[in-house]
Every structure is written in structure tokens, then in C-alpha cells.
Tab-separated table of C-alpha atoms in Angstrom:
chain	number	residue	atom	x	y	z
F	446	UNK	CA	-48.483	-41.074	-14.024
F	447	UNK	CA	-50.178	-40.171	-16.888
F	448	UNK	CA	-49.761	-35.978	-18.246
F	449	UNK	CA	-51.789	-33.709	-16.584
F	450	UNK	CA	-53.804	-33.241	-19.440
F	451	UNK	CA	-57.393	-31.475	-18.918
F	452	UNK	CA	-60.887	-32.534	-18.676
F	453	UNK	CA	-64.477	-31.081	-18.314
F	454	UNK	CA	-65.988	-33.209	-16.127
F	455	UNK	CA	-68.377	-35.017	-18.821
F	456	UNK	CA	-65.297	-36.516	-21.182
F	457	UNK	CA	-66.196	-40.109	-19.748
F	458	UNK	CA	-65.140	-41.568	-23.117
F	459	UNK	CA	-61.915	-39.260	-23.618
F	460	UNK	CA	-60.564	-40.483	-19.665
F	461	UNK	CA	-62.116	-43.942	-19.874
F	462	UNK	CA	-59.526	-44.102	-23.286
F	463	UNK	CA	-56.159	-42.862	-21.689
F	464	UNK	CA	-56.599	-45.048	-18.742
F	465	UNK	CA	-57.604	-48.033	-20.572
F	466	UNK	CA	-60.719	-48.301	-18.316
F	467	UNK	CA	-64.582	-48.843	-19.413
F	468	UNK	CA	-66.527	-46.101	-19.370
F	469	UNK	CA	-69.480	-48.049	-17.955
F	470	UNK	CA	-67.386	-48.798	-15.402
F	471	UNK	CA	-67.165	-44.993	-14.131
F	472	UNK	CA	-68.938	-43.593	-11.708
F	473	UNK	CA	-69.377	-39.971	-12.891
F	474	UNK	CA	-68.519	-37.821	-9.672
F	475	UNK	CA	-67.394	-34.950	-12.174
F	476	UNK	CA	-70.691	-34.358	-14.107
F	477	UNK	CA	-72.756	-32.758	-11.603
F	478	UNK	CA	-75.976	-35.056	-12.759
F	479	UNK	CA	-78.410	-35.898	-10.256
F	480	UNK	CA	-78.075	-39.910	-9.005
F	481	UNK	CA	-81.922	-40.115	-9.269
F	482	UNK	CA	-81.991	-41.537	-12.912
F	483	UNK	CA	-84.775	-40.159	-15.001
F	484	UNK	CA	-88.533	-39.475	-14.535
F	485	UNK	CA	-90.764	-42.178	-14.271
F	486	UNK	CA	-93.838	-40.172	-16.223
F	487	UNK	CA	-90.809	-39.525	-18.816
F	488	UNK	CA	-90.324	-43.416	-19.301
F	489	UNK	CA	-93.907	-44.618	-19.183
F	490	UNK	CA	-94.919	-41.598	-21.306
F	491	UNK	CA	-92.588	-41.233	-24.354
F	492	UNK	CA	-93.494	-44.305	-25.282
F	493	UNK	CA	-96.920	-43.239	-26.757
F	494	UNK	CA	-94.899	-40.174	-28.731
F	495	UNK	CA	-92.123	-41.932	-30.260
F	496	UNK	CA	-93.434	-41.243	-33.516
F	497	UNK	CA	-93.204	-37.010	-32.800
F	498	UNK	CA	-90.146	-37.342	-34.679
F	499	UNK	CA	-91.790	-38.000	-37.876
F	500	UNK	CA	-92.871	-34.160	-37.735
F	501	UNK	CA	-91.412	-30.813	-37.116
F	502	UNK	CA	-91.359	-29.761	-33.295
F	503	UNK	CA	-93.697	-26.312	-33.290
F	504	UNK	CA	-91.612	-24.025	-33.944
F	505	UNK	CA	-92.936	-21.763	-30.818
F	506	UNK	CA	-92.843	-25.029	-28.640
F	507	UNK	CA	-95.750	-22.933	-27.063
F	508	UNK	CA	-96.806	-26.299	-25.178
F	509	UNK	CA	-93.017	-26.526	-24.007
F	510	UNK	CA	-92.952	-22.954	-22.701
F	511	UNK	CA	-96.563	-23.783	-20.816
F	512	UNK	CA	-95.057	-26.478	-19.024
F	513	UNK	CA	-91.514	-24.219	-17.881
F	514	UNK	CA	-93.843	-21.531	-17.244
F	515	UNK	CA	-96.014	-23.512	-14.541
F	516	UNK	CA	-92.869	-25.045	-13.355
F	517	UNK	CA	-91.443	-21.379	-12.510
F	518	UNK	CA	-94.511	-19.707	-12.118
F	519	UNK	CA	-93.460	-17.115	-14.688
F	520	UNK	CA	-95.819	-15.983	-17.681
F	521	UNK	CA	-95.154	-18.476	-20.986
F	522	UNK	CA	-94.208	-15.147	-23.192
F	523	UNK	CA	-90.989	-14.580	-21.108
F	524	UNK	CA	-89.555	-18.107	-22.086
F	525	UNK	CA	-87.180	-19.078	-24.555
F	526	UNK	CA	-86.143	-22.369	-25.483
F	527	UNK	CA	-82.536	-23.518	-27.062
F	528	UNK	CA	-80.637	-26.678	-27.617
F	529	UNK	CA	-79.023	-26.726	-24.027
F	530	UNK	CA	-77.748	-24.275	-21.696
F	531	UNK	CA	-75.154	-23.426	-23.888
F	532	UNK	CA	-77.030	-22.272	-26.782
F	533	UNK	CA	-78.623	-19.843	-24.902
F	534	UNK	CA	-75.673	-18.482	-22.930
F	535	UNK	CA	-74.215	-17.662	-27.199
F	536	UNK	CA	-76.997	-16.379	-27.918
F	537	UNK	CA	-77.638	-13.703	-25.620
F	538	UNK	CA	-74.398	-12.695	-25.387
F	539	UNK	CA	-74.056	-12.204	-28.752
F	540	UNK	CA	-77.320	-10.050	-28.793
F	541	UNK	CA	-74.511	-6.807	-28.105
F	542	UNK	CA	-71.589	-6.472	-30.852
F	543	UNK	CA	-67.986	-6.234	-28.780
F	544	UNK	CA	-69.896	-6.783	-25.433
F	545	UNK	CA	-67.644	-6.401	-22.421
F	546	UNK	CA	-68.682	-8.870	-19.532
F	547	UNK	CA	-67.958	-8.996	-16.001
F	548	UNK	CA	-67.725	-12.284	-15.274
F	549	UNK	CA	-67.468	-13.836	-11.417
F	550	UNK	CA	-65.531	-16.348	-11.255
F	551	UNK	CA	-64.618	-19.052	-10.537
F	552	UNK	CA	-66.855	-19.723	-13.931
F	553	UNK	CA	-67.429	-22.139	-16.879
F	554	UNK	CA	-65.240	-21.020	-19.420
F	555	UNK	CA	-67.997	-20.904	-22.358
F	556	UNK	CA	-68.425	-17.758	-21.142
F	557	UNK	CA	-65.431	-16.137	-21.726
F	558	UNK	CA	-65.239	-18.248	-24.796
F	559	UNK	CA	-68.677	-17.057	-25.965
F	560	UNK	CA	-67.383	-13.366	-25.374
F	561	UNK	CA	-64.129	-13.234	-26.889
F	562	UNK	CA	-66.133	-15.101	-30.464
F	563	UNK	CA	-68.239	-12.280	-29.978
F	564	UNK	CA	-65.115	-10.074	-30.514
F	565	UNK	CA	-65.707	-8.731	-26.727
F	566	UNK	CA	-63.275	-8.284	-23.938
F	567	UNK	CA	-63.854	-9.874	-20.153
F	568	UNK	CA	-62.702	-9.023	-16.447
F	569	UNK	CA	-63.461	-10.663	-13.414
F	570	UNK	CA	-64.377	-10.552	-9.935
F	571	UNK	CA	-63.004	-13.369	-8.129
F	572	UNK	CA	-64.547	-14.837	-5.438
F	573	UNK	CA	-62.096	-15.275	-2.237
F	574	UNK	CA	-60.586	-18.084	-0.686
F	575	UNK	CA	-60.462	-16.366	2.553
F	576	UNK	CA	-64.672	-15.471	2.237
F	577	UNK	CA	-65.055	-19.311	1.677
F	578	UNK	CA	-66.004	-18.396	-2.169
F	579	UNK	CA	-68.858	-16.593	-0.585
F	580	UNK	CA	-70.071	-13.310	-2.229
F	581	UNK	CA	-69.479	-10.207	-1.178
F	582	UNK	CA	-72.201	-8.066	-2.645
F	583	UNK	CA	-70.933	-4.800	-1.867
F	584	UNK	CA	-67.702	-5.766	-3.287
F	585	UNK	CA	-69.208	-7.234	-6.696
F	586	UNK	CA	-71.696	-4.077	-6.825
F	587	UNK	CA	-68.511	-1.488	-7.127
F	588	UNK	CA	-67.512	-3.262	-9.770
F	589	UNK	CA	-70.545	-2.634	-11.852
F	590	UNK	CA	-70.113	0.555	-14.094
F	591	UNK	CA	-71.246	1.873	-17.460
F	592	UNK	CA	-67.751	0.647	-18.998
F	593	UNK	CA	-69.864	-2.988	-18.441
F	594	UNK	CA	-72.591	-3.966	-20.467
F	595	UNK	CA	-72.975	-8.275	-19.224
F	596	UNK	CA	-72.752	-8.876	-15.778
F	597	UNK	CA	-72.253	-12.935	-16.055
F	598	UNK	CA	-73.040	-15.074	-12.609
F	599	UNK	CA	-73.721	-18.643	-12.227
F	600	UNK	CA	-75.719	-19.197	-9.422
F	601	UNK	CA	-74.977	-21.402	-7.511
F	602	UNK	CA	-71.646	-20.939	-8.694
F	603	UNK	CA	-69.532	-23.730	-10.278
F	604	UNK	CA	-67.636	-25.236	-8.800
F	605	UNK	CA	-67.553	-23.601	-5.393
F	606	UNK	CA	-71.345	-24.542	-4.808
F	607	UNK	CA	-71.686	-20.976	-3.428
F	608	UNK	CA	-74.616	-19.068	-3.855
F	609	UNK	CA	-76.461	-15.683	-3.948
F	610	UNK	CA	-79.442	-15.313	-2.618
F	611	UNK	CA	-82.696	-13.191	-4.349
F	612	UNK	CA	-82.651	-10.186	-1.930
F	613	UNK	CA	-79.019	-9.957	-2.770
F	614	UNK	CA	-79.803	-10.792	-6.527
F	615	UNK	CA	-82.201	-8.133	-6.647
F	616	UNK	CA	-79.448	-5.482	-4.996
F	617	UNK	CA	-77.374	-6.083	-7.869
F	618	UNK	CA	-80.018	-5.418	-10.287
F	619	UNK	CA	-80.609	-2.311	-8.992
F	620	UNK	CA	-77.291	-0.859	-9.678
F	621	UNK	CA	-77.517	-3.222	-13.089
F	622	UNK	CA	-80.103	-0.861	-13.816
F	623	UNK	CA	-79.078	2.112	-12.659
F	624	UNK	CA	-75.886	1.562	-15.195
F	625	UNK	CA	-77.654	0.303	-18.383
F	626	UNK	CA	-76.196	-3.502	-17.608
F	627	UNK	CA	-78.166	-6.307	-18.246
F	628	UNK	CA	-77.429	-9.228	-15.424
F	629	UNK	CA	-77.315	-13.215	-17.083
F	630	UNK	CA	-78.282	-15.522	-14.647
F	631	UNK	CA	-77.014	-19.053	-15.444
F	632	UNK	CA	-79.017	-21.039	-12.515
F	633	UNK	CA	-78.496	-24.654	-14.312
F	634	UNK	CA	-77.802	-25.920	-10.602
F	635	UNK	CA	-80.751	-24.306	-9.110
F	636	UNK	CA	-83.055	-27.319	-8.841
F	637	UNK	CA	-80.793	-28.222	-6.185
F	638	UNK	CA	-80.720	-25.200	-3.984
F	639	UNK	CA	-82.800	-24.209	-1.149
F	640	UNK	CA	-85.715	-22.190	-1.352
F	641	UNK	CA	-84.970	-18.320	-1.884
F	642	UNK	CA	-81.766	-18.931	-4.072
F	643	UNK	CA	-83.717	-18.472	-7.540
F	644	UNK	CA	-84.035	-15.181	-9.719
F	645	UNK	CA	-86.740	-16.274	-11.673
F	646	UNK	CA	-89.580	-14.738	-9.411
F	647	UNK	CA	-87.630	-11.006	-9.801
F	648	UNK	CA	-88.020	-11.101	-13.948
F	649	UNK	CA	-91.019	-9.960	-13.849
F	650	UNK	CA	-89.737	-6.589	-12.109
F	651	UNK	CA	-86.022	-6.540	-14.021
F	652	UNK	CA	-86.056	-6.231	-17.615
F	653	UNK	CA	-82.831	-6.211	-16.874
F	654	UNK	CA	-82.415	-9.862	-15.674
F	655	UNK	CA	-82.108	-12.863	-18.019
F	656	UNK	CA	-82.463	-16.135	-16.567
F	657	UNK	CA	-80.889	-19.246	-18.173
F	658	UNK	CA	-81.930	-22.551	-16.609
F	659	UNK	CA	-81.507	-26.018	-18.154
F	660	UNK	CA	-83.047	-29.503	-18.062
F	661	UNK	CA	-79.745	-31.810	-18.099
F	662	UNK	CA	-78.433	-31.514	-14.002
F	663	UNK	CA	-81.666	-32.131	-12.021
F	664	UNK	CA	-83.649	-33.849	-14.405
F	665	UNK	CA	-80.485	-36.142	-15.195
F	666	UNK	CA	-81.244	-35.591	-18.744
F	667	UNK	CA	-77.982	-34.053	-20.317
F	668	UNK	CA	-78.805	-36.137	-23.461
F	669	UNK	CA	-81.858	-34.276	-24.478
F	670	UNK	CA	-79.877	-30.503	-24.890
F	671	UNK	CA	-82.724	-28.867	-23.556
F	672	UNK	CA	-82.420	-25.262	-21.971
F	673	UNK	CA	-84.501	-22.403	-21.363
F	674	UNK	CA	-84.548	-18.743	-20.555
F	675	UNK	CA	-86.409	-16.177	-18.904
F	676	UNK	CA	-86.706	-12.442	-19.259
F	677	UNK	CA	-89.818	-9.779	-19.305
F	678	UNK	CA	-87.432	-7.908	-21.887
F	679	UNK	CA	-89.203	-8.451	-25.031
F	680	UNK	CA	-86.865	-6.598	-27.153
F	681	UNK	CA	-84.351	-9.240	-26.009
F	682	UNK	CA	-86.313	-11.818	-26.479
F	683	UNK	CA	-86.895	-11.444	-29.782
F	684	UNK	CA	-83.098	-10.258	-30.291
F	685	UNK	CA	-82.092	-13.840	-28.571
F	686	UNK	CA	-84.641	-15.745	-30.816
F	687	UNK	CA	-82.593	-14.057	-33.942
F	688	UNK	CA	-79.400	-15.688	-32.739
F	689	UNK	CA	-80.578	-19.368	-32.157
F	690	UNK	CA	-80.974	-21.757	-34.919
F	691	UNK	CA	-84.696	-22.826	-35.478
F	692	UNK	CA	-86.078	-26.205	-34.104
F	693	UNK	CA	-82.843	-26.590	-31.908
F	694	UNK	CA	-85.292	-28.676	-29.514
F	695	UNK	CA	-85.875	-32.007	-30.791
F	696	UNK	CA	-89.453	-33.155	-31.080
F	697	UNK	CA	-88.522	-36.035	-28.787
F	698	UNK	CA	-86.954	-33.783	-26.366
F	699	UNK	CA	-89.470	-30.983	-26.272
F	700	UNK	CA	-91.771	-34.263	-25.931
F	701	UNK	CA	-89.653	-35.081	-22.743
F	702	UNK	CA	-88.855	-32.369	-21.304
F	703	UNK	CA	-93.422	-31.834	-20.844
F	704	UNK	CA	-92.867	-35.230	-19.297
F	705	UNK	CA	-90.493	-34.172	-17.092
F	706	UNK	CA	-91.509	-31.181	-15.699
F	707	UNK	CA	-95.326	-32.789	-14.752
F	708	UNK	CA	-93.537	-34.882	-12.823
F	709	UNK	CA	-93.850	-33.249	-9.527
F	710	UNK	CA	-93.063	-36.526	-7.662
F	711	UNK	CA	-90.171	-36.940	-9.091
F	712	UNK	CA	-89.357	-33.750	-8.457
F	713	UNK	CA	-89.991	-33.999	-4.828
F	714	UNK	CA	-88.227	-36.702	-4.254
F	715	UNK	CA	-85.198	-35.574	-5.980
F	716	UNK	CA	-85.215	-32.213	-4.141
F	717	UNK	CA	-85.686	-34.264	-0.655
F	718	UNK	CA	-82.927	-36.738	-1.244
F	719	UNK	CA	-80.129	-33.783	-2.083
F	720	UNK	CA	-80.869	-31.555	0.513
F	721	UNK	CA	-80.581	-34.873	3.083
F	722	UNK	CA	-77.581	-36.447	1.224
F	723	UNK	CA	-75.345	-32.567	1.268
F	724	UNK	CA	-76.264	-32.241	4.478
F	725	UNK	CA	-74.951	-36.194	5.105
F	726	UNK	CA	-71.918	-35.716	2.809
F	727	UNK	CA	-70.975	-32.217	4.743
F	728	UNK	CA	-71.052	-34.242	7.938
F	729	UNK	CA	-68.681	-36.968	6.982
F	730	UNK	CA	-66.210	-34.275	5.359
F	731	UNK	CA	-66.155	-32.512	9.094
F	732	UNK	CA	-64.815	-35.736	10.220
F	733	UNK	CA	-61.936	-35.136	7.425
F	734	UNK	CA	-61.278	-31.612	9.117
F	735	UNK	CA	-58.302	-33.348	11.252
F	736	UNK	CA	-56.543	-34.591	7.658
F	737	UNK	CA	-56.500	-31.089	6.951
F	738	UNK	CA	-58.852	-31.294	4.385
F	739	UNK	CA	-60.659	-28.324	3.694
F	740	UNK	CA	-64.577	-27.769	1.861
F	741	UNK	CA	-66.645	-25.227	1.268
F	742	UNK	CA	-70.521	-24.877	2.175
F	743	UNK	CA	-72.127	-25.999	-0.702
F	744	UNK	CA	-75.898	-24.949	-1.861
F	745	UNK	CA	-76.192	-27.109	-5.087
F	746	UNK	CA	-75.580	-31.153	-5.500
F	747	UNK	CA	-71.592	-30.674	-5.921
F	748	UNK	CA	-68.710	-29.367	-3.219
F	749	UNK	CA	-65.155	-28.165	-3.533
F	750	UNK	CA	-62.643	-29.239	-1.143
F	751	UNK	CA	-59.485	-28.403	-0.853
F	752	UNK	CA	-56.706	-31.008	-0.267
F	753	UNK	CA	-53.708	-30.105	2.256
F	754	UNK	CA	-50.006	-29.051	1.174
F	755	UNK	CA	-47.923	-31.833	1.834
F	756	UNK	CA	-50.438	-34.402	0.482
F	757	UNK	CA	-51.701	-35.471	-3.365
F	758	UNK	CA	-52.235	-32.583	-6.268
F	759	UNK	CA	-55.774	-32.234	-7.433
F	760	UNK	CA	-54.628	-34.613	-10.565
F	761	UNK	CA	-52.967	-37.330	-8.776
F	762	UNK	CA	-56.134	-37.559	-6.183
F	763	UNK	CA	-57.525	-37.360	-9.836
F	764	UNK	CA	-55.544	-40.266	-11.184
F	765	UNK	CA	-56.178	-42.752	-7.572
F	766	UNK	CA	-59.956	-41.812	-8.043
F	767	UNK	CA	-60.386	-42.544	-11.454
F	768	UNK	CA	-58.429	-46.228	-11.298
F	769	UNK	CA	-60.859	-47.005	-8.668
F	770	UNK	CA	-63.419	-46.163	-10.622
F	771	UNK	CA	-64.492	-42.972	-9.947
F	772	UNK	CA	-64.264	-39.631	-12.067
F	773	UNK	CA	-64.050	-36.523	-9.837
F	774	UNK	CA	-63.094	-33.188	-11.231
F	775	UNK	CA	-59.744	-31.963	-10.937
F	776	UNK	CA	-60.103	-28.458	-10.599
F	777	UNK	CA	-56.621	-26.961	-11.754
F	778	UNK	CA	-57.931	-25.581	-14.418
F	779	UNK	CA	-60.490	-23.168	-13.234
F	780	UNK	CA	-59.214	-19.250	-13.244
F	781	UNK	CA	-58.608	-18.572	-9.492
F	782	UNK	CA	-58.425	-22.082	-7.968
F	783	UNK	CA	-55.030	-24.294	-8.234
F	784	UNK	CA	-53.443	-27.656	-8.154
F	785	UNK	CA	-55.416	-28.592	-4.427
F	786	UNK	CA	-58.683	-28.392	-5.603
F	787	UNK	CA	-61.358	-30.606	-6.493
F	788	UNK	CA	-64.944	-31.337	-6.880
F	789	UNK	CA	-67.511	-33.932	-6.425
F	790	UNK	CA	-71.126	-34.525	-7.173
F	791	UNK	CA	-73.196	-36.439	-4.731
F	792	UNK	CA	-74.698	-39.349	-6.095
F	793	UNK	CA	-76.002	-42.709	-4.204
F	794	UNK	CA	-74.917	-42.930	-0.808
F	795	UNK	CA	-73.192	-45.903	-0.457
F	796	UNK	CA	-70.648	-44.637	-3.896
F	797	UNK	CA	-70.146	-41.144	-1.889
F	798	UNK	CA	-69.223	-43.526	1.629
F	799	UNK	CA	-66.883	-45.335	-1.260
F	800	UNK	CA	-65.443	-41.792	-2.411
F	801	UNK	CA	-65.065	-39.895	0.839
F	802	UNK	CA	-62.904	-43.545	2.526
F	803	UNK	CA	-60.317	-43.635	-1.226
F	804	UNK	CA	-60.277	-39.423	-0.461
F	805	UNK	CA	-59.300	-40.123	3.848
F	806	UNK	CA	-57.029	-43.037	2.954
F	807	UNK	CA	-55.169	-40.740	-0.359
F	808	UNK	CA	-54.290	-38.612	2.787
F	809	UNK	CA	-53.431	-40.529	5.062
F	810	UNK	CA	-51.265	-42.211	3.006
F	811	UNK	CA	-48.981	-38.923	2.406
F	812	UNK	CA	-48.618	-38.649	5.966
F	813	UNK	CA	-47.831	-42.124	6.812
């Protein structure tokens, strides 16, 4: 067995190297990236704008923001555009000096990160085992207070798939502003989600909400580093827009990305084939129930399960997956989770049938 050593779920290259396996090889259960592959107007179109990249992107990317805008029927002069999620998530929390965050977690550790460069502090309200990861609102409103100033939530929430939805959203603002907070919404998996999940439709009523939502997940276009966010602050706006670099969009991906989000086929068909394959995926893991294998209702295109005592760790279900061929996340290393957890992404069907059977037979075998 090879040391536990940690991964975020995108180092194809870094495990593909320690296990002496081709990275082509991998199928890439860990990155959350939809199976779909990408748009069809995106390949036909770029084609004819290859040659954007002989020329500055505009440096308001106002046709960009046009195109997010209709896609989240939100007003173009709310958006803001960085290279990527992460960009974004720096930027506006570095818009306070010292902020202190609340974060909940289970949570991607760039925030915290971004906080504590920011010379800030963190807590955290931990989402429960014994709730299924669900939130409690009531709970998470207590904790919101004027010693606060970011309240940090990624909805759905990774990597419990759990979700909030925008009545309770909108609960939480209202103390947010009754307390001088501002809320950051990091809805990167939100494509995925049902209908009522989203925030975006309540910026236009909370100056206090900022929206961060990002083109690599549903669009399967991690490459590109394209994200955007969403407030009716415009004081923050213009604050965040002083912490980004300028041109952080490509010219080919601001090109792509107006591709992409015409592309309401696409976009249809992608949301269709989730919604049918979680629904498929939950079904099969019900049948697991008896192994003592445990999951967690998810609302995005990823689930957490958790494996029984007496059977493999999270890494060595890690270790079986990945010499068959298959990189899940081992999950040891999120704040509040442990050494029996791990997630998937659902991708084609007949690779999750492939997962779920090495996943029954890993537990079976510990028993046998």
C-alpha cells in the first residue's frame, strides 16, 4: 500500500505518477465534471474565432456578461467575470482587511486558505452526520452575529451533495442583513440541482448576497478558468473588480464560454441526463444498504457514502478503485468527515454500473 498521501480530486497526473498508471487511462470519478463532454455550438463555433487571440479580450467582456446575464436572468451590470471560481472566491474575500468568516463545512479548503492570506480568522458550523449533512437553518442562523462579517456556503455543498434551498437562502439573508454580514454563495454545482436550489433570482433584493458560479462542472470545461459572480452591490462590485487581475478571461475562453451558454440544447440535455442518472445511481446504492453502506441524498452530480466499520478505509477503497482504473475521492481529508468517507461523480452509466459492482465486491470481500 502506497502512503496515504492527499489528493484534490483533479491531480490525475500527480496519482496516475505514484501508481505507475496512465492518466488517460483514468476515469475521473473525483472531479465532479459532467460526463456529457463539451458543447456542440462550442466545437462547431470556435472554429471561426480562433484568431480572437491575436487581440485583447474587452476588458468589460460586456458581450460575456450579456450572455451570463440571459443565462440567469439577472441584469448584465451585476456580473463579474474572473479566471475561474477561484479567483473570484480571493477576490471578494479580500474586499474586507482581517475578515472573519463563518464557514459551513464540510467546505473546499480555498476558503479558509483565502481567509487566513487575508490575515483573517475562520469558525465553522458543521453540518451533522446524524441530520444526513442536511442544514439546519435555525441552527446556522444563531450562529450569525456582528462578530461575523463573511458568511461562506457552497451550495450544494461539497462533498455531501446537500443543499439549501432559496426560501431558506433568503431566511439567512435576512438575519445577514440585519447583522451587517454579507453571505458568498459559491453555487459552482448548481447547474446540476433541481429547480428552486439557486440564489441568483434573490440578488436583486440582497445587496447583501454575492453569487459565485463557474463554467468548468456543468459545462465540462475546467480548462477554460472561467467564473462569474453576481451581486446588485455596486460598491462591491467595483471593490471585487480592484482585486482581480485585468483580462484574467482569455479571449478564447470568453469566446467559449458565449458558445456555451447559447447552447440551450446542450444544456437540456445535460440537465435531463443528471437528474435521471442520480436518481438511477441512488437506486442501485439502496441495494448496497444490506453491506452496510451508507449515502447521503445528493442534489448535485456527486454523492458521499459512507463505508461500514469493519470493512476498507476511504484510502484503501481509494487504492482498489484507482488500480482498476477509476479515481474516486477519498474524503479523509475534509474538516468533519473521516477515514469512511468517499465521493463519486456520476458519469456514463455503464462506468458508474462498473464503480458501484468494484465498491459491493470491496465489501464483500471484508466480510468474506
Amino acid at each position: 500500500m502506497i502512503g496515504e498521501a492527499s489528493f484534490h480530486g483533479s491531480d490525475v497526473e500527480k496519482v496516475a505518477g505514484l501508481y505507475g498508471i496512465d492518466p488517460e487511462r483514468l476515469i475521473l470519478f473525483s472531479a465532479n465534471v459532467s460526463p456529457m463532454g463539451v458543447s456542440g455550438k462550442y466545437t462547431e463555433g470556435i472554429k471561426d474565432r480562433l484568431d480572437c487571440v491575436e487581440r485583447y479580450p474587452d476588458r468589460d467582456y460586456t458581450a460575456l456578461r450579456e450572455a451570463i446575464a440571459g443565462y440567469c436572468s439577472v441584469s448584465p451590470e451585476a456580473i463579474t467575470v474572473g479566471g475561474g471560481s477561484s479567483e473570484l472566491i480571493g477576490a471578494v474575500i479580500r474586499h474586507k482587511p482581517k475578515p472573519a468568516a463563518l464557514i459551513v463545512a464540510p467546505a473546499y479548503a480555498e476558503y479558509e486558505r483565502n481567509v487566513l492570506l487575508s490575515g483573517g480568522r475562520t469558525v465553522h458550523h458543521y453540518l451533522k452526520e446524524e441530520n444526513g449533512f442536511e442544514f439546519d437553518t435555525d441552527a446556522l442562523i444563531e450562529r450569525i452575529d456582528e462578530s461575523i462579517d463573511i458568511l461562506i456556503i457552497c451550495n450544494p455543498v461539497n462533498p455531501v451533495s446537500t443543499a439549501l434551498t432559496r426560501e431558506e437562502t433568503e431566511r439567512i439573508l435576512k438575519k445577514c442583513r440585519e447583522k451587517n454580514v454579507i453571505l458568498v454563495m459559491d453555487e459552482t454545482y448548481i447547474d446540476f440541482a433541481d429547480e428552486g436550489f439557486d440564489a441568483s433570482p434573490l440578488t436583486g433584493d440582497y445587496g447583501e448576497l454575492f453569487v459565485i458560479r463557474s463554467m468548468s462542472k456543468f459545462f465540462c470545461a475546467p480548462g477554460l478558468r472561467i467564473g462569474y459572480g453576481i451581486t446588485s452591490d455596486r460598491e462591491l462590485l467595483k471593490e471585487i473588480e480592484g482585486n482581480k487581475d485585468p483580462w484574467s478571461v482569455s479571449s478564447l475562453s470568453n469566446e467559449a464560454a458565449i458558445l456555451m451558454l447559447s447552447d440551450r440544447d446542450y444544456i437540456g440535455r445535460a440537465k435531463r441526463y443528471m437528474k435521471d442518472e442520480r436518481e438511477r445511481v441512488c437506486g442501485k446504492l439502496d441495494g448496497l444498504k444490506e453491506k452496510g453502506i451508507r449515502y447521503y441524498r445528493p442534489r448535485a452530480n456527486f454523492v458521499l457514502l459512507k463505508l461500514p466499520e469493519g470493512g476498507p478505509t476511504s484510502h484503501g477503497l481509494f487504492e482498489k478503485a484507482v488500480r482498476n482504473g477509476m479515481l474516486i475521492r477519498d474524503c479523509a481529508d475534509f474538516d468533519g468527515l473521516g477515514d469512511r468517507f468517499i465521493r463519486f461523480c456520476f458519469m456514463k452509466k455503464e462506468d458508474d454500473d462498473r464503480l458501484l459492482s468494484l465498491i459491493g465486491e470491496a465489501i464483500g470481500e471484508a466480510y468474506n
